[in-house]
Short mmCIF file of C-alpha atoms in Angstrom, two decimals:
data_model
loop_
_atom_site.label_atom_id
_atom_site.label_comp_id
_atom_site.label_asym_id
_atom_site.label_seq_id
_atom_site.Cartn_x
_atom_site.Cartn_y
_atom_site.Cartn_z
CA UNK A 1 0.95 5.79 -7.16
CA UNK A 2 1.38 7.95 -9.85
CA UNK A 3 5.15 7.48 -10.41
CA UNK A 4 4.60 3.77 -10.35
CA UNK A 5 1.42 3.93 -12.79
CA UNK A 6 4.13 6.11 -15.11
CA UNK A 7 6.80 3.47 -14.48
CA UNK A 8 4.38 0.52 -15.47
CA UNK A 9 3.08 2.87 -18.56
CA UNK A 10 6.57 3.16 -19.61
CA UNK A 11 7.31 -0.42 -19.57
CA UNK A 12 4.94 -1.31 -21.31
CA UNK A 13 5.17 0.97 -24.27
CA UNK A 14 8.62 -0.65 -24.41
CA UNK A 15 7.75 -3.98 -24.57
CA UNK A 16 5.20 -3.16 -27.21
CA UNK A 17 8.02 -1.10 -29.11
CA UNK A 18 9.98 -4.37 -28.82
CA UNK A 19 7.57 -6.53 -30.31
CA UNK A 20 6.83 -4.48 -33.21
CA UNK A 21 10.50 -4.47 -33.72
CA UNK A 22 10.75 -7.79 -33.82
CA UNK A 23 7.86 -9.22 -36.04
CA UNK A 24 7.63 -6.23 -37.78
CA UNK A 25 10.99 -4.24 -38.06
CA UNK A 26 10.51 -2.27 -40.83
CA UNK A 27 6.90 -0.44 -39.71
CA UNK A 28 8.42 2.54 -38.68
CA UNK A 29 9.67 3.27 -42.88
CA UNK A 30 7.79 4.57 -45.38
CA UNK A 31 6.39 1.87 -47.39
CA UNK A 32 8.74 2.81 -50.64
CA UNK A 33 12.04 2.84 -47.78
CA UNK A 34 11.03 -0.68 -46.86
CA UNK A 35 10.53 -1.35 -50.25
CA UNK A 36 14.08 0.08 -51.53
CA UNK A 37 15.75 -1.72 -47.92
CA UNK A 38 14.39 -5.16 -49.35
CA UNK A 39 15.38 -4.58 -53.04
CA UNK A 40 19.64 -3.39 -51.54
CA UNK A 41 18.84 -7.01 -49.66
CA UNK A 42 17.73 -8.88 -52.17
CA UNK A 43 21.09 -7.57 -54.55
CA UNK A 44 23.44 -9.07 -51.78
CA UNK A 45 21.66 -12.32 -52.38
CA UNK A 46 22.33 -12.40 -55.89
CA UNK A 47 26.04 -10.96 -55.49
CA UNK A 48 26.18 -13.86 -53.16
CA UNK A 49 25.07 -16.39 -55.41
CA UNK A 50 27.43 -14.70 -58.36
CA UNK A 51 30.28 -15.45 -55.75
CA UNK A 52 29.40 -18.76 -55.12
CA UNK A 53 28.93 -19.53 -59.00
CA UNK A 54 32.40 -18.05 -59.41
CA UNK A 55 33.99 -20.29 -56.57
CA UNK A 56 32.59 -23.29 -58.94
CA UNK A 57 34.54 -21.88 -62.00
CA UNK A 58 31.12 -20.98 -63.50
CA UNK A 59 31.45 -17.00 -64.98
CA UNK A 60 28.30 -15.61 -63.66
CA UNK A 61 29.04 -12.08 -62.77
CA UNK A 62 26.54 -9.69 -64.40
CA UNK A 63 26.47 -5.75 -63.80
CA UNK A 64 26.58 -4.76 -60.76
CA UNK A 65 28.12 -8.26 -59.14
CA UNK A 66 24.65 -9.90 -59.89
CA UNK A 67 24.33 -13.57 -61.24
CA UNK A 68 21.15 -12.37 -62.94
CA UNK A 69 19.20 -9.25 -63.84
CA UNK A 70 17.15 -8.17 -60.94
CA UNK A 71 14.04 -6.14 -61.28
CA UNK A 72 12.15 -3.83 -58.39
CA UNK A 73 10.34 -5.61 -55.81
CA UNK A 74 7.05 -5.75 -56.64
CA UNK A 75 4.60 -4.18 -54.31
CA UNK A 76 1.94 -6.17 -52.08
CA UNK A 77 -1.41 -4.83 -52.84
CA UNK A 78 -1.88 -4.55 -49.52
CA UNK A 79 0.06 -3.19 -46.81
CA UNK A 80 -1.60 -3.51 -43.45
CA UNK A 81 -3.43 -6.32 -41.65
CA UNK A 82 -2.70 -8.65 -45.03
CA UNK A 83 -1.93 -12.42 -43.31
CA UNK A 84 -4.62 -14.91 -43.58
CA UNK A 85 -2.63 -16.73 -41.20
CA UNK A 86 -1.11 -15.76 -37.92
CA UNK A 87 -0.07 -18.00 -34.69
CA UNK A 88 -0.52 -17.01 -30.85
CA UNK A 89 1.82 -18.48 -28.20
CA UNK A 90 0.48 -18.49 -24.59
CA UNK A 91 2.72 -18.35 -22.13
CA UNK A 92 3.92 -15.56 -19.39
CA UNK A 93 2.89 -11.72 -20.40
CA UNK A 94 4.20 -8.27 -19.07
CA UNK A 95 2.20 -8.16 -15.88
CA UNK A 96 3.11 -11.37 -14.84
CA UNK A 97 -0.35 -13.16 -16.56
CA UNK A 98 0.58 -16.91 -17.38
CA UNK A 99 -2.08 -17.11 -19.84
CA UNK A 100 -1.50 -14.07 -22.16
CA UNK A 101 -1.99 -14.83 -25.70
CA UNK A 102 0.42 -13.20 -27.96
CA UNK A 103 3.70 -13.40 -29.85
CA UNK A 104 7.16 -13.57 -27.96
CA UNK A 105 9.61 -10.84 -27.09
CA UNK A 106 13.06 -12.16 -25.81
CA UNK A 107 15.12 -15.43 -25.96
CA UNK A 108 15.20 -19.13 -24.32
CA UNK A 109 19.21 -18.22 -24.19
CA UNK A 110 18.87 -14.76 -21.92
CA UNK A 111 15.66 -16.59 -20.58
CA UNK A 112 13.82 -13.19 -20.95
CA UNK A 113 11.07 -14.47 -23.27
CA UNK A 114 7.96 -12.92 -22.52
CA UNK A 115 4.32 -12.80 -24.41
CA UNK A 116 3.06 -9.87 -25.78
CA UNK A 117 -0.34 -9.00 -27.32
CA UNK A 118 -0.46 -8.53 -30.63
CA UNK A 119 -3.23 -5.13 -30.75
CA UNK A 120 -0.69 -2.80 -32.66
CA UNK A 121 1.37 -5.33 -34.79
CA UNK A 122 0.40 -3.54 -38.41
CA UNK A 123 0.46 -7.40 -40.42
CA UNK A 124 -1.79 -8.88 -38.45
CA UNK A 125 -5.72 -8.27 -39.51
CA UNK A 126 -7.83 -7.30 -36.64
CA UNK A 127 -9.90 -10.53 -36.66
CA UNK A 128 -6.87 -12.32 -35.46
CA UNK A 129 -6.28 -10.32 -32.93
CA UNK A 130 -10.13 -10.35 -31.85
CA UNK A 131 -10.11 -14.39 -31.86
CA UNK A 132 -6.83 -14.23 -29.37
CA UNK A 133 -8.47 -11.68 -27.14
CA UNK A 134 -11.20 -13.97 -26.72
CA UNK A 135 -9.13 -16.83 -26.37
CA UNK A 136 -7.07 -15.62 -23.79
CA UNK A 137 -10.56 -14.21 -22.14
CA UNK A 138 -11.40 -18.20 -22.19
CA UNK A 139 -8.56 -19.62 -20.64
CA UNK A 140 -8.22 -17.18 -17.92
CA UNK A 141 -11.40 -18.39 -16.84
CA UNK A 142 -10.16 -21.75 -17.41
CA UNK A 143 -9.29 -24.01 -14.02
CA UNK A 144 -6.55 -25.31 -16.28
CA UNK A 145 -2.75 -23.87 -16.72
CA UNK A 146 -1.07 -23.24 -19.17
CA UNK A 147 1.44 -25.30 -21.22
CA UNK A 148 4.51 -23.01 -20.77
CA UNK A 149 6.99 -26.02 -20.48
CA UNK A 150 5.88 -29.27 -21.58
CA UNK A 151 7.41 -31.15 -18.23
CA UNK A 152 5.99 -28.28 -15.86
CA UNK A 153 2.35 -29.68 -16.77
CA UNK A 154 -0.67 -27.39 -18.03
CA UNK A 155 -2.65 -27.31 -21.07
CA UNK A 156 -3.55 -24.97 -23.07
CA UNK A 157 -1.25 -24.06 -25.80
CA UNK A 158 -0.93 -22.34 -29.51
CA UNK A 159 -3.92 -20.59 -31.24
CA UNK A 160 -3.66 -20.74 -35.01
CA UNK A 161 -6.11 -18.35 -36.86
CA UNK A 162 -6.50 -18.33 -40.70
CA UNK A 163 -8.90 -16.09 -42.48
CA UNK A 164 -10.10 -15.65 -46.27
CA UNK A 165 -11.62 -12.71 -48.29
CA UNK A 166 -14.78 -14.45 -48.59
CA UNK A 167 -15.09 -13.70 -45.30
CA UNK A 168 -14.53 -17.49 -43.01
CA UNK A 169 -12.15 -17.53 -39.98
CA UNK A 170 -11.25 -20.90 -38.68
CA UNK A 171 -9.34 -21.24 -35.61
CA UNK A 172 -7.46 -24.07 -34.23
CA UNK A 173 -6.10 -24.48 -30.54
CA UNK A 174 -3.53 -26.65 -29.45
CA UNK A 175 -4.01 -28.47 -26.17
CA UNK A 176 -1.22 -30.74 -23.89
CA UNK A 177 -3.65 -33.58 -22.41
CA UNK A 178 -1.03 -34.56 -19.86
CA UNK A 179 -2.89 -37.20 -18.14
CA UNK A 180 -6.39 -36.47 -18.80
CA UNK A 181 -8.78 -38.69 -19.19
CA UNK A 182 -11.36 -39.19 -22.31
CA UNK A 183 -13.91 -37.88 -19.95
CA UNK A 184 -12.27 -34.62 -18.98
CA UNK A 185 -11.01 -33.89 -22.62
CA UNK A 186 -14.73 -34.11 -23.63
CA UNK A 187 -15.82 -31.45 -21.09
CA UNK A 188 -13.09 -29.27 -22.33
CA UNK A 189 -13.87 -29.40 -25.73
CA UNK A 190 -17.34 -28.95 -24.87
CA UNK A 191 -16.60 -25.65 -22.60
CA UNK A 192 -14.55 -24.59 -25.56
CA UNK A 193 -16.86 -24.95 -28.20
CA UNK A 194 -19.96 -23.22 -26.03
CA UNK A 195 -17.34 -20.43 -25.44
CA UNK A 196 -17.11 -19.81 -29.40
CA UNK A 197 -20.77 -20.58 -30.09
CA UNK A 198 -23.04 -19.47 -27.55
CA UNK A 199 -20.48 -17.39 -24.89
CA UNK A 200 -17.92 -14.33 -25.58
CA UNK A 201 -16.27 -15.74 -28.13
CA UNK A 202 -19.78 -15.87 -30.20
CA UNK A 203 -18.40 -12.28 -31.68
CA UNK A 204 -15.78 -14.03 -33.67
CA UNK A 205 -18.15 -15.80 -35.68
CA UNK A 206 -16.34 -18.49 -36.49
CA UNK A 207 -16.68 -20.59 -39.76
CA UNK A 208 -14.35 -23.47 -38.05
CA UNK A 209 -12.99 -24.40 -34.34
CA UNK A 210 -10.53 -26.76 -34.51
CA UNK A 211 -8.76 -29.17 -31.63
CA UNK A 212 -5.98 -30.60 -31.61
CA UNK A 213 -4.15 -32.59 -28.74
CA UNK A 214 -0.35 -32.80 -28.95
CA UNK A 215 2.36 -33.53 -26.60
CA UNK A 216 5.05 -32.25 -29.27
CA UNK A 217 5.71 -28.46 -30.18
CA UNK A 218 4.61 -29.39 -34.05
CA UNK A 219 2.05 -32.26 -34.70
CA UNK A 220 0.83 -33.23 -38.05
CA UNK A 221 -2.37 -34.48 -38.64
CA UNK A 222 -1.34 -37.92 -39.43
CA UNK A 223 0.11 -37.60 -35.71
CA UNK A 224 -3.22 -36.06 -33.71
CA UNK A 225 -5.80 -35.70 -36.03
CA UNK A 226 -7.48 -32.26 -35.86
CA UNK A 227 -10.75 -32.78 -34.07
CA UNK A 228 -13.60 -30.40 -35.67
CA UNK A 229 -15.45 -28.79 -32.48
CA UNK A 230 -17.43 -26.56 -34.73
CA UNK A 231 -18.75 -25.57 -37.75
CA UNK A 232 -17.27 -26.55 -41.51
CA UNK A 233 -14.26 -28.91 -41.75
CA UNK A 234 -12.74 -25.77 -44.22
CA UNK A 235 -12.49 -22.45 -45.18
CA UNK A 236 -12.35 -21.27 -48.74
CA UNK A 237 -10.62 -18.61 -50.77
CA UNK A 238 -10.73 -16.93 -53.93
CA UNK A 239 -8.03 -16.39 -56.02
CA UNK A 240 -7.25 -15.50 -60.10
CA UNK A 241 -10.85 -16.01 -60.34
CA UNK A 242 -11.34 -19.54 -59.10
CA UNK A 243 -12.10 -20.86 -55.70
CA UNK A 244 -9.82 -23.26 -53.00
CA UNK A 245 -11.03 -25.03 -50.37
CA UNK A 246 -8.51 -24.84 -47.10
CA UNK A 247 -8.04 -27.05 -44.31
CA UNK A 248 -6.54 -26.19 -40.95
CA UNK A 249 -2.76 -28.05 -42.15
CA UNK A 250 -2.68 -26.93 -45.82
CA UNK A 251 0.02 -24.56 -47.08
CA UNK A 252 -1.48 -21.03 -48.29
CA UNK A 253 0.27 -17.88 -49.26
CA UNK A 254 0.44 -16.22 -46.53
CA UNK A 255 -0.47 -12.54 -48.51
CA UNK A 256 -3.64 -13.73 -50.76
CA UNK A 257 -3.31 -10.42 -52.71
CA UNK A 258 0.21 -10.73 -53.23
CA UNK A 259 -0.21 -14.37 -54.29
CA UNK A 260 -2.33 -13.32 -57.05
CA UNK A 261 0.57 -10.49 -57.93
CA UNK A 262 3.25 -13.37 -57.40
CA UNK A 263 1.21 -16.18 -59.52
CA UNK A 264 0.33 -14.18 -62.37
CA UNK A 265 4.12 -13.82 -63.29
CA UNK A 266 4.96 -17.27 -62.47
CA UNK A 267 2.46 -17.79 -65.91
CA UNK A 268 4.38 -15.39 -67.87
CA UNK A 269 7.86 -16.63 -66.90
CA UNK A 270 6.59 -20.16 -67.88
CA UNK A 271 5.93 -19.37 -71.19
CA UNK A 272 3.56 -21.80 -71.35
CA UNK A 273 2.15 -23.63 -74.59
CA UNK A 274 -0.59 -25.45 -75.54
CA UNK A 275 1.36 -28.78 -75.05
CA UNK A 276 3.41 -28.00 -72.21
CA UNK A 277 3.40 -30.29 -69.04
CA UNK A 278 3.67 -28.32 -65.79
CA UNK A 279 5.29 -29.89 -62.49
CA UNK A 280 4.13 -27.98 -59.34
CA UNK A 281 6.55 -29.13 -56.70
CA UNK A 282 5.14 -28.39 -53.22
CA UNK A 283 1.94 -27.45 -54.42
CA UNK A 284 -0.17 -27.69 -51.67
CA UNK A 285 -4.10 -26.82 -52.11
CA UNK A 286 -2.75 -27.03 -55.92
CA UNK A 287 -3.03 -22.66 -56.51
CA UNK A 288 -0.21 -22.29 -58.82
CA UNK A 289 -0.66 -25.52 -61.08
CA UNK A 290 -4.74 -24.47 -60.81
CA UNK A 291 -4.60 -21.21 -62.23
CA UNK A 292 -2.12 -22.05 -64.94
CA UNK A 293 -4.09 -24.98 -65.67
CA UNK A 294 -5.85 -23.77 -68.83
CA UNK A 295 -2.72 -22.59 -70.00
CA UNK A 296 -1.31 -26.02 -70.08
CA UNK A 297 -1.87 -29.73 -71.39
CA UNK A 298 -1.27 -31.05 -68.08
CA UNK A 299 -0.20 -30.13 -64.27
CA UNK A 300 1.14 -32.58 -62.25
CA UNK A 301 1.33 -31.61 -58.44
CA UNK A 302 3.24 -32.82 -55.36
CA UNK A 303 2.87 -31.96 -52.03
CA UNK A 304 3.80 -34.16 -48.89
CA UNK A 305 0.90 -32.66 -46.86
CA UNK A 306 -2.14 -35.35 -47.76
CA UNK A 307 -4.74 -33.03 -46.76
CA UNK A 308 -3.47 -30.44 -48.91
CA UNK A 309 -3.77 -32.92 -51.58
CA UNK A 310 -7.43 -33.73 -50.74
CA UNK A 311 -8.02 -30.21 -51.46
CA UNK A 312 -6.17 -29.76 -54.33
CA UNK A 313 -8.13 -32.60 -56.38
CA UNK A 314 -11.33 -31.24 -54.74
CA UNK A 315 -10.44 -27.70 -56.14
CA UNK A 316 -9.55 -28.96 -59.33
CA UNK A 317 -13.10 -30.91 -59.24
CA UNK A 318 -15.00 -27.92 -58.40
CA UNK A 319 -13.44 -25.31 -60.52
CA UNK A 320 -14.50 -28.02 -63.33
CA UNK A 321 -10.67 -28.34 -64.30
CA UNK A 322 -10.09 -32.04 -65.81
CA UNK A 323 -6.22 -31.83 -66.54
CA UNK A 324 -4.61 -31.79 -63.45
CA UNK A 325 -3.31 -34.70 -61.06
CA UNK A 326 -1.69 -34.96 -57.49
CA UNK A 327 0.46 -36.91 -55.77
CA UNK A 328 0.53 -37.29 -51.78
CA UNK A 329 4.12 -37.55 -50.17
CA UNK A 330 7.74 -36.40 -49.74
CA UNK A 331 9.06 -34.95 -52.74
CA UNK A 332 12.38 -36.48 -52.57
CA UNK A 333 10.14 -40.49 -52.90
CA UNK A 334 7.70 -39.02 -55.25
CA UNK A 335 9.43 -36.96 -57.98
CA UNK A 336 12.47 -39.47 -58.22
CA UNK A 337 10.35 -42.16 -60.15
CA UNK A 338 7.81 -39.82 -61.30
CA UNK A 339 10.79 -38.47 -63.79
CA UNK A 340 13.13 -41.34 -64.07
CA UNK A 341 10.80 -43.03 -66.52
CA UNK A 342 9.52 -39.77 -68.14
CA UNK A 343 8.97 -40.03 -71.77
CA UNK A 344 6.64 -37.80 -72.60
CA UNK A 345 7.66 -35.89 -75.44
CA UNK A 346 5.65 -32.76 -74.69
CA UNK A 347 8.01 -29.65 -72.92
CA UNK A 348 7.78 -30.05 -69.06
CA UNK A 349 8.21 -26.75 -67.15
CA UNK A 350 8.76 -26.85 -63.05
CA UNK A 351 7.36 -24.74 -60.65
CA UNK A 352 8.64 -25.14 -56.81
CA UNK A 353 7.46 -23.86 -53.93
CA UNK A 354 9.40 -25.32 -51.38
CA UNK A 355 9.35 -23.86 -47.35
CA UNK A 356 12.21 -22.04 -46.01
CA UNK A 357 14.12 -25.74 -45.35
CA UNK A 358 14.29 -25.62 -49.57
CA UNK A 359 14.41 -28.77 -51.23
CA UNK A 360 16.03 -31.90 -50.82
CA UNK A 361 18.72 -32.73 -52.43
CA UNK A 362 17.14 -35.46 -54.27
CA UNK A 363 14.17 -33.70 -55.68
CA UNK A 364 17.19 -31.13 -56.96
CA UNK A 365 19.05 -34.08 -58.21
CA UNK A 366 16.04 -35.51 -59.97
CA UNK A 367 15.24 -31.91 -62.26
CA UNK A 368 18.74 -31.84 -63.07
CA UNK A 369 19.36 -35.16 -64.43
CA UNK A 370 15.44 -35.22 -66.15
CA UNK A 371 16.54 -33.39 -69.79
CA UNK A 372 12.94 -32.57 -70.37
CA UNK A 373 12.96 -29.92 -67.95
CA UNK A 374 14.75 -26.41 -69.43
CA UNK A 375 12.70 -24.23 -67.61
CA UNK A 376 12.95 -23.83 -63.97
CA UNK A 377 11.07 -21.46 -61.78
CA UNK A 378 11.90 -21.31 -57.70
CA UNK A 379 9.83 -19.46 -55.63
CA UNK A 380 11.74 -19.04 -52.37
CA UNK A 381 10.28 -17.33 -49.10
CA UNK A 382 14.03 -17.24 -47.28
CA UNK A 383 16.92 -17.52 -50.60
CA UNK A 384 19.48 -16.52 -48.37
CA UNK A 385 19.30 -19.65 -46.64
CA UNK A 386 19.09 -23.45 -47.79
CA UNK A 387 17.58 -22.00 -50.83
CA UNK A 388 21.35 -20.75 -51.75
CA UNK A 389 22.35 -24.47 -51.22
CA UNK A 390 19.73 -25.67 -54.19
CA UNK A 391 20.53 -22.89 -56.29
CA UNK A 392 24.18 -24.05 -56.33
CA UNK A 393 23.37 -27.44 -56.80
CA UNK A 394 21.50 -26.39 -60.11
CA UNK A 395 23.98 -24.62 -61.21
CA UNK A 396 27.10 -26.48 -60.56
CA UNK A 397 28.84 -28.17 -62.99
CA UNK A 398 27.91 -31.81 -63.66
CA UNK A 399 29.27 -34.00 -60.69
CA UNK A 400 29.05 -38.17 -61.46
CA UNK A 401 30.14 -38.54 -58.04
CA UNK A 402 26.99 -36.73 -56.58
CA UNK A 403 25.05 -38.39 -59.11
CA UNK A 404 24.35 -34.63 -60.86
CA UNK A 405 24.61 -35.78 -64.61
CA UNK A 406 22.35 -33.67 -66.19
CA UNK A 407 22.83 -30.14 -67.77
CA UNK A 408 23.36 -27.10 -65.34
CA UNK A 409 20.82 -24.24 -65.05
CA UNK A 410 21.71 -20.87 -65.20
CA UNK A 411 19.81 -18.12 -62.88
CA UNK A 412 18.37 -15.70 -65.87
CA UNK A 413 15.64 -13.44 -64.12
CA UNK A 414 14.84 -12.80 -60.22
CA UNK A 415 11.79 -10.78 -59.27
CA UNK A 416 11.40 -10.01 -55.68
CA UNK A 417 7.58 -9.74 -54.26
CA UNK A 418 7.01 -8.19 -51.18
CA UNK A 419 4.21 -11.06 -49.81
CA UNK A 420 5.43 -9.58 -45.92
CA UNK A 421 5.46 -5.70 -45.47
CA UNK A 422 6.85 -4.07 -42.76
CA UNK A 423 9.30 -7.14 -42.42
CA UNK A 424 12.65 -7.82 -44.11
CA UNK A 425 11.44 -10.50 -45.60
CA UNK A 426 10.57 -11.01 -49.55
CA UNK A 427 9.25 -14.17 -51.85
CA UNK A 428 11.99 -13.99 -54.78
CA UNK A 429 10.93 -15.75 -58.12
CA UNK A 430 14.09 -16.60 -59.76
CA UNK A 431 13.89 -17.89 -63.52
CA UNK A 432 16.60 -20.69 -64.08
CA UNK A 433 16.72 -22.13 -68.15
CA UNK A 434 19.54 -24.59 -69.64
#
């Protein structure tokens, strides 16, 4: 008994070593070695991009192979425990449990993906991991499976948990109805909702419960509405000294401190006037163009989430800030006419934010040919990957048959920000001008 209670100790610790290697496989460095490990990756980027300009016939080396200066990656304020956001898988765990709540180890191609809980992952705030224990705690007790494959049957599926320094945690649980009636989706709901309020779960204190029933492995809200079970319909955060209200789709820096860090130099780099127009691409809740708003004459926003949009223009109301205005949908429809009939004479500075799929191409298209626009800034979570595509696009050298007529940028500045310690990953703000 003892060898085997060794044994199982021993596999375990593995497939805890595992995880923490893969969601977080820088933990085991000292912070200034992970920082040092993401600044040598962050110079292959640029030397990358200098390549690529070079290919194009553009001369872009700098020292060092660079396209642009790069300066140290800024530090995250803080280092452990910082997401406001994390996401739980359920599926199969170590011992076998088809309802453990964690993050996976393993791939669909070796089929060796198993869930792990995430107690000792070091980016993931204990209140997180607290509202998946007790999640898992309720659906073990559930008479319902699972929803490990979606043609297998079972039901209960992803917990998403977002937090804020003000203290609110809203959590949102994605459920497969399969064939379920009205009635038995009500007593679900129900069960859930006493579990959170008056059962276990009560500990978590949650500001918001959210439900959501999807037969897809993403769902938007426009596609299954998120059902409020409990509590407020948002959260709310504080940031650069004013306040934004959240709701369970919205894009949100992940690293609220480091946001601040990050968005404070986005302001400098604009170089913003008194009669500058700003154009927050992906904006979501609206934080960038918000705090730079009293900066600038105007901020125009777009964000394809309409939700997020709601919020921004309800932030914008509350923080009693009068010169800001959104737009709700796709980039690529909105900012097309939005800047084909520009003729504002006022200078018009971007800011995007785009997610790791970058932007399309004609959103890029659309800044290049607008001649307004001779300040760029791209905030890029992953600029290694389609990122590198928009960069060279930018940058290129006019094109008539690709309909890229306008002036090329040049990359002038990148600053790295480490929004994700303990991973390889890094936001990099890179300053283009023409």
């Amino acid at each position: 008994r003892n060898q085997k209670s060794s044994s199982s100790g021993h596999c375990l610790a593995v497939v805890l070593s595992r995880l923490a290697n893969a969601v977080t496989p820088l933990w085991r460095l000292p912070y200034q070695e992970q920082l040092q490990v993401k600044y040598e990756n962050q110079m292959k980027i640029l030397q990358t991009l200098a390549s690529r300009l070079e290919e194009l016939g553009i001369d872009a080396q700098k020292p060092g192979g660079l396209c642009c200066p790069l300066q140290p990656v800024v530090p995250s304020p803080i280092i452990n425990g910082y997401r406001n956001k994390s996401t739980f898988s359920v599926n199969r765990g170590p011992d076998g449990n088809p309802k453990t709540v964690g993050l996976y180890v393993g791939t669909g191609r070796e089929r060796n993906i198993v869930c792990v809980k995430a107690n000792h992952v070091e980016n993931i705030p204990s209140k997180h991991k607290q509202v998946a224990q007790c999640y898992e705690e309720f659906i073990c007790h559930s008479p319902l499976d699972s929803c490990i494959l979606f043609h297998e049957g079972g039901h209960w599926r992803e917990l998403v948990v977002r937090t804020t320094s003000c203290g609110h945690t809203m959590a949102i649980i994605t459920f497969h109805p399969q064939q379920l009636g009205q009635e038995a989706l009500a007593t679900q709901k129900a069960l859930l909702k006493d579990f959170f309020t008056c059962g276990s779960g009560a500990v978590c204190d949650l500001t918001s419960l959210y439900f959501q029933e999807s037969t897809m492995t993403r769902c938007s809200h426009q596609q299954s509405p998120y059902q409020l079970l409990h509590g407020a319909p948002h959260i709310f955060e504080e940031l650069l000294g004013l306040k934004f209200r959240i709701s369970p789709d919205a894009f949100f820096q992940v690293n609220t401190a480091g946001a601040e860090v990050l968005y404070q130099e986005v302001g400098e780099l604009c170089q913003a006037t008194g009669d500058t127009v700003l154009l927050d691409i992906c904006c979501g809740t609206g934080t960038i163009g918000l705090s730079l708003a009293h900066r600038v004459s105007k901020v125009i926003g777009v964000e394809v989430v309409e939700k997020a949009i709601e919020d921004a223009e309800w932030n914008a109301a509350f923080n009693g800030i009068s010169n800001c205005e959104f737009h709700s949908g796709k980039a690529e429809a909105v900012l097309p006419q939005l800047l084909a009939s520009w003729e504002d004479a006022r200078p018009l500075v971007a800011v995007v934010n785009p997610s790791r799929a970058g932007l399309h191409y004609r959103v890029v298209r659309a800044i290049r040919n607008c001649r307004s626009i001779r300040r760029l800034l791209y905030i890029s979570c992953k600029p290694e990957g389609e990122a590198m595509r928009n960069f060279l696009e930018l940058c290129c050298p006019p094109d008539p048959r690709k309909k890229l007529t306008g002036e090329r940028f040049a990359p002038m500045l990148a600053i790295p920000f480490d929004m994700f310690p303990h991973t390889v990953h890094c936001e990099l703000l890179l300053l283009f001008t023409r």
